[in-house]
Amino acid sequence: MDILHSGRFNGFVLVSSDSDFTRLASRIREQGLNVYGIGEAKTPDALRKAYKKFILVENLGQSDEITEADKEKTNPPSKARQMIRAAIETSDTEGVWVPLGQLGQLLNAADPSFDARNYGCPNLSTLAKKAGTFEVREIDNVLKIRIKPNERKTGP
C-alpha cells in the first residue's frame, strides 16, 4: 500500500489466480489507478471483474496461429454471439456500423476477461465472423461490425 500512496505509478499488474487478491485489486481501482490481472483459467469471477483487464496466462505468448490443440481447449465462437450482440445493442447504433475498437472496449467493460483467443480466434474480427449473425467490413479504413439485417430484433 506504501507503493500505491507514493503517487509514482499509474497502474499495477497482479499475477495471481488467488481470490485473496480481489480486495487489493478493488482498493487500487478505488484510487483511480488501472489494475491488470494475469492468471489461470481457475481464477474466480470476482477477481477477474476487479481488474480493468484480465488475461489468461495460457494466452500469453500465443501467436496468431491457433493450433487444433488450442481450439479443443476453447469455447466455440458461437458462445460469444450473445455477448457481442449485447455489446453492439448497447452502443445505441441500431443498424449502424460500430467500429470494432469500440466493440472491443464495450466487451471488455462487460467482462474484463473477454478475449477472442478464449474462443479459438486470434482476434475480434475473426471471432465476429465465425460467431455468425454479424457483418464485418472495412469502412473508411476502419473495421466495423453490425448485426446482419435479417438477424436484428423486430418489434417489441
PDB file of C-alpha atoms in Angstrom, residues 21-136:
ATOM      1  CA  PHE A  21      -6.144 -10.508  -4.165  1.00  0.00           C
ATOM      2  CA  THR A  22      -9.703  -9.391  -5.023  1.00  0.00           C
ATOM      3  CA  ARG A  23      -9.846  -6.738  -2.304  1.00  0.00           C
ATOM      4  CA  LEU A  24      -6.367  -5.436  -3.183  1.00  0.00           C
ATOM      5  CA  ALA A  25      -7.326  -5.031  -6.846  1.00  0.00           C
ATOM      6  CA  SER A  26     -10.564  -3.276  -5.863  1.00  0.00           C
ATOM      7  CA  ARG A  27      -8.744  -0.988  -3.453  1.00  0.00           C
ATOM      8  CA  ILE A  28      -6.221   0.078  -6.085  1.00  0.00           C
ATOM      9  CA  ARG A  29      -9.020   0.786  -8.585  1.00  0.00           C
ATOM     10  CA  GLU A  30     -10.826   2.857  -5.945  1.00  0.00           C
ATOM     11  CA  GLN A  31      -7.764   5.121  -6.006  1.00  0.00           C
ATOM     12  CA  GLY A  32      -8.348   5.719  -9.728  1.00  0.00           C
ATOM     13  CA  LEU A  33      -5.497   3.536 -10.971  1.00  0.00           C
ATOM     14  CA  ASN A  34      -5.671   0.795 -13.565  1.00  0.00           C
ATOM     15  CA  VAL A  35      -5.185  -2.770 -12.378  1.00  0.00           C
ATOM     16  CA  TYR A  36      -4.468  -5.521 -14.876  1.00  0.00           C
ATOM     17  CA  GLY A  37      -4.581  -9.178 -13.927  1.00  0.00           C
ATOM     18  CA  ILE A  38      -2.867 -12.236 -15.292  1.00  0.00           C
ATOM     19  CA  GLY A  39      -3.948 -15.645 -14.059  1.00  0.00           C
ATOM     20  CA  GLU A  40      -5.047 -19.151 -14.828  1.00  0.00           C
ATOM     21  CA  ALA A  41      -8.460 -20.286 -16.035  1.00  0.00           C
ATOM     22  CA  LYS A  42      -9.341 -21.208 -12.447  1.00  0.00           C
ATOM     23  CA  THR A  43      -9.298 -17.523 -11.398  1.00  0.00           C
ATOM     24  CA  PRO A  44     -12.624 -16.690  -9.679  1.00  0.00           C
ATOM     25  CA  ASP A  45     -15.024 -14.324 -11.477  1.00  0.00           C
ATOM     26  CA  ALA A  46     -14.929 -11.817  -8.618  1.00  0.00           C
ATOM     27  CA  LEU A  47     -11.182 -11.378  -9.058  1.00  0.00           C
ATOM     28  CA  ARG A  48     -11.458 -11.197 -12.860  1.00  0.00           C
ATOM     29  CA  LYS A  49     -14.062  -8.444 -12.591  1.00  0.00           C
ATOM     30  CA  ALA A  50     -11.936  -6.474 -10.118  1.00  0.00           C
ATOM     31  CA  TYR A  51      -9.389  -5.855 -12.876  1.00  0.00           C
ATOM     32  CA  LYS A  52      -9.618  -3.396 -15.732  1.00  0.00           C
ATOM     33  CA  LYS A  53      -8.409  -6.232 -17.980  1.00  0.00           C
ATOM     34  CA  PHE A  54      -7.787  -9.882 -17.166  1.00  0.00           C
ATOM     35  CA  ILE A  55      -5.540 -12.039 -19.336  1.00  0.00           C
ATOM     36  CA  LEU A  56      -5.346 -15.800 -19.155  1.00  0.00           C
ATOM     37  CA  VAL A  57      -1.762 -16.907 -18.684  1.00  0.00           C
ATOM     38  CA  GLU A  58      -2.466 -19.623 -21.271  1.00  0.00           C
ATOM     39  CA  ASN A  59      -2.974 -16.887 -23.893  1.00  0.00           C
ATOM     40  CA  LEU A  60       0.346 -15.156 -23.236  1.00  0.00           C
ATOM     41  CA  GLY A  61       2.973 -15.728 -25.895  1.00  0.00           C
ATOM     42  CA  GLN A  62       0.387 -17.287 -28.175  1.00  0.00           C
ATOM     43  CA  SER A  63       0.930 -16.450 -31.821  1.00  0.00           C
ATOM     44  CA  ASP A  64      -1.815 -15.545 -34.272  1.00  0.00           C
ATOM     45  CA  GLU A  65      -1.773 -19.163 -35.381  1.00  0.00           C
ATOM     46  CA  ILE A  66      -4.295 -21.120 -33.333  1.00  0.00           C
ATOM     47  CA  THR A  67      -3.488 -24.830 -33.395  1.00  0.00           C
ATOM     48  CA  GLU A  68      -6.082 -27.596 -33.355  1.00  0.00           C
ATOM     49  CA  ALA A  69      -4.960 -28.474 -29.817  1.00  0.00           C
ATOM     50  CA  ASP A  70      -5.626 -24.858 -28.768  1.00  0.00           C
ATOM     51  CA  LYS A  71      -9.093 -24.938 -30.354  1.00  0.00           C
ATOM     52  CA  GLU A  72     -10.008 -28.033 -28.361  1.00  0.00           C
ATOM     53  CA  LYS A  73      -9.321 -26.128 -25.127  1.00  0.00           C
ATOM     54  CA  THR A  74     -11.522 -23.152 -26.042  1.00  0.00           C
ATOM     55  CA  ASN A  75     -15.198 -22.323 -26.336  1.00  0.00           C
ATOM     56  CA  PRO A  76     -16.772 -22.392 -29.798  1.00  0.00           C
ATOM     57  CA  PRO A  77     -17.146 -18.928 -31.404  1.00  0.00           C
ATOM     58  CA  SER A  78     -20.940 -19.270 -31.284  1.00  0.00           C
ATOM     59  CA  LYS A  79     -20.727 -18.996 -27.459  1.00  0.00           C
ATOM     60  CA  ALA A  80     -19.602 -15.364 -27.851  1.00  0.00           C
ATOM     61  CA  ARG A  81     -22.546 -14.458 -30.083  1.00  0.00           C
ATOM     62  CA  GLN A  82     -24.873 -13.192 -27.339  1.00  0.00           C
ATOM     63  CA  MET A  83     -22.148 -11.135 -25.650  1.00  0.00           C
ATOM     64  CA  ILE A  84     -21.154  -9.496 -28.955  1.00  0.00           C
ATOM     65  CA  ARG A  85     -24.786  -8.831 -29.815  1.00  0.00           C
ATOM     66  CA  ALA A  86     -25.456  -7.241 -26.411  1.00  0.00           C
ATOM     67  CA  ALA A  87     -22.396  -5.004 -26.772  1.00  0.00           C
ATOM     68  CA  ILE A  88     -23.493  -3.843 -30.229  1.00  0.00           C
ATOM     69  CA  GLU A  89     -27.005  -3.149 -28.945  1.00  0.00           C
ATOM     70  CA  THR A  90     -25.672  -1.066 -26.028  1.00  0.00           C
ATOM     71  CA  SER A  91     -23.735   1.117 -28.468  1.00  0.00           C
ATOM     72  CA  ASP A  92     -27.018   2.857 -29.472  1.00  0.00           C
ATOM     73  CA  THR A  93     -26.312   2.429 -33.166  1.00  0.00           C
ATOM     74  CA  GLU A  94     -29.310   0.378 -34.286  1.00  0.00           C
ATOM     75  CA  GLY A  95     -28.486  -0.976 -37.716  1.00  0.00           C
ATOM     76  CA  VAL A  96     -25.433   1.283 -37.996  1.00  0.00           C
ATOM     77  CA  TRP A  97     -21.864   0.074 -38.223  1.00  0.00           C
ATOM     78  CA  VAL A  98     -19.927   0.044 -34.931  1.00  0.00           C
ATOM     79  CA  PRO A  99     -16.120   0.413 -35.016  1.00  0.00           C
ATOM     80  CA  LEU A 100     -14.502  -2.853 -33.943  1.00  0.00           C
ATOM     81  CA  GLY A 101     -12.298  -0.983 -31.454  1.00  0.00           C
ATOM     82  CA  GLN A 102     -15.375   0.440 -29.746  1.00  0.00           C
ATOM     83  CA  LEU A 103     -16.923  -3.032 -29.653  1.00  0.00           C
ATOM     84  CA  GLY A 104     -13.768  -4.377 -28.017  1.00  0.00           C
ATOM     85  CA  GLN A 105     -13.992  -1.687 -25.335  1.00  0.00           C
ATOM     86  CA  LEU A 106     -17.660  -2.485 -24.685  1.00  0.00           C
ATOM     87  CA  LEU A 107     -16.898  -6.199 -24.415  1.00  0.00           C
ATOM     88  CA  ASN A 108     -14.016  -5.539 -22.054  1.00  0.00           C
ATOM     89  CA  ALA A 109     -16.214  -3.281 -19.902  1.00  0.00           C
ATOM     90  CA  ALA A 110     -18.839  -6.033 -19.687  1.00  0.00           C
ATOM     91  CA  ASP A 111     -16.280  -8.754 -18.949  1.00  0.00           C
ATOM     92  CA  PRO A 112     -12.638  -7.854 -18.233  1.00  0.00           C
ATOM     93  CA  SER A 113     -11.603 -11.417 -19.089  1.00  0.00           C
ATOM     94  CA  PHE A 114     -13.089 -11.290 -22.590  1.00  0.00           C
ATOM     95  CA  ASP A 115     -10.501 -12.363 -25.165  1.00  0.00           C
ATOM     96  CA  ALA A 116     -11.091 -13.683 -28.687  1.00  0.00           C
ATOM     97  CA  ARG A 117      -8.424 -16.317 -28.024  1.00  0.00           C
ATOM     98  CA  ASN A 118     -10.747 -17.882 -25.437  1.00  0.00           C
ATOM     99  CA  TYR A 119     -12.942 -18.790 -28.418  1.00  0.00           C
ATOM    100  CA  GLY A 120     -10.150 -20.174 -30.601  1.00  0.00           C
ATOM    101  CA  CYS A 121      -9.774 -16.998 -32.685  1.00  0.00           C
ATOM    102  CA  PRO A 122      -6.677 -14.798 -32.976  1.00  0.00           C
ATOM    103  CA  ASN A 123      -8.644 -11.507 -32.926  1.00  0.00           C
ATOM    104  CA  LEU A 124     -12.079  -9.952 -32.513  1.00  0.00           C
ATOM    105  CA  SER A 125     -12.816  -9.590 -36.234  1.00  0.00           C
ATOM    106  CA  THR A 126     -12.213 -13.313 -36.806  1.00  0.00           C
ATOM    107  CA  LEU A 127     -14.372 -14.187 -33.804  1.00  0.00           C
ATOM    108  CA  ALA A 128     -17.223 -11.967 -35.030  1.00  0.00           C
ATOM    109  CA  LYS A 129     -17.126 -13.568 -38.474  1.00  0.00           C
ATOM    110  CA  LYS A 130     -17.069 -17.105 -37.067  1.00  0.00           C
ATOM    111  CA  ALA A 131     -19.768 -16.394 -34.461  1.00  0.00           C
ATOM    112  CA  GLY A 132     -22.266 -15.736 -37.247  1.00  0.00           C
ATOM    113  CA  THR A 133     -25.112 -13.208 -37.379  1.00  0.00           C
ATOM    114  CA  PHE A 134     -22.635 -10.330 -37.821  1.00  0.00           C
ATOM    115  CA  GLU A 135     -21.199  -8.474 -40.779  1.00  0.00           C
ATOM    116  CA  VAL A 136     -17.638  -7.166 -40.577  1.00  0.00           C
TER     117      VAL A 136
END
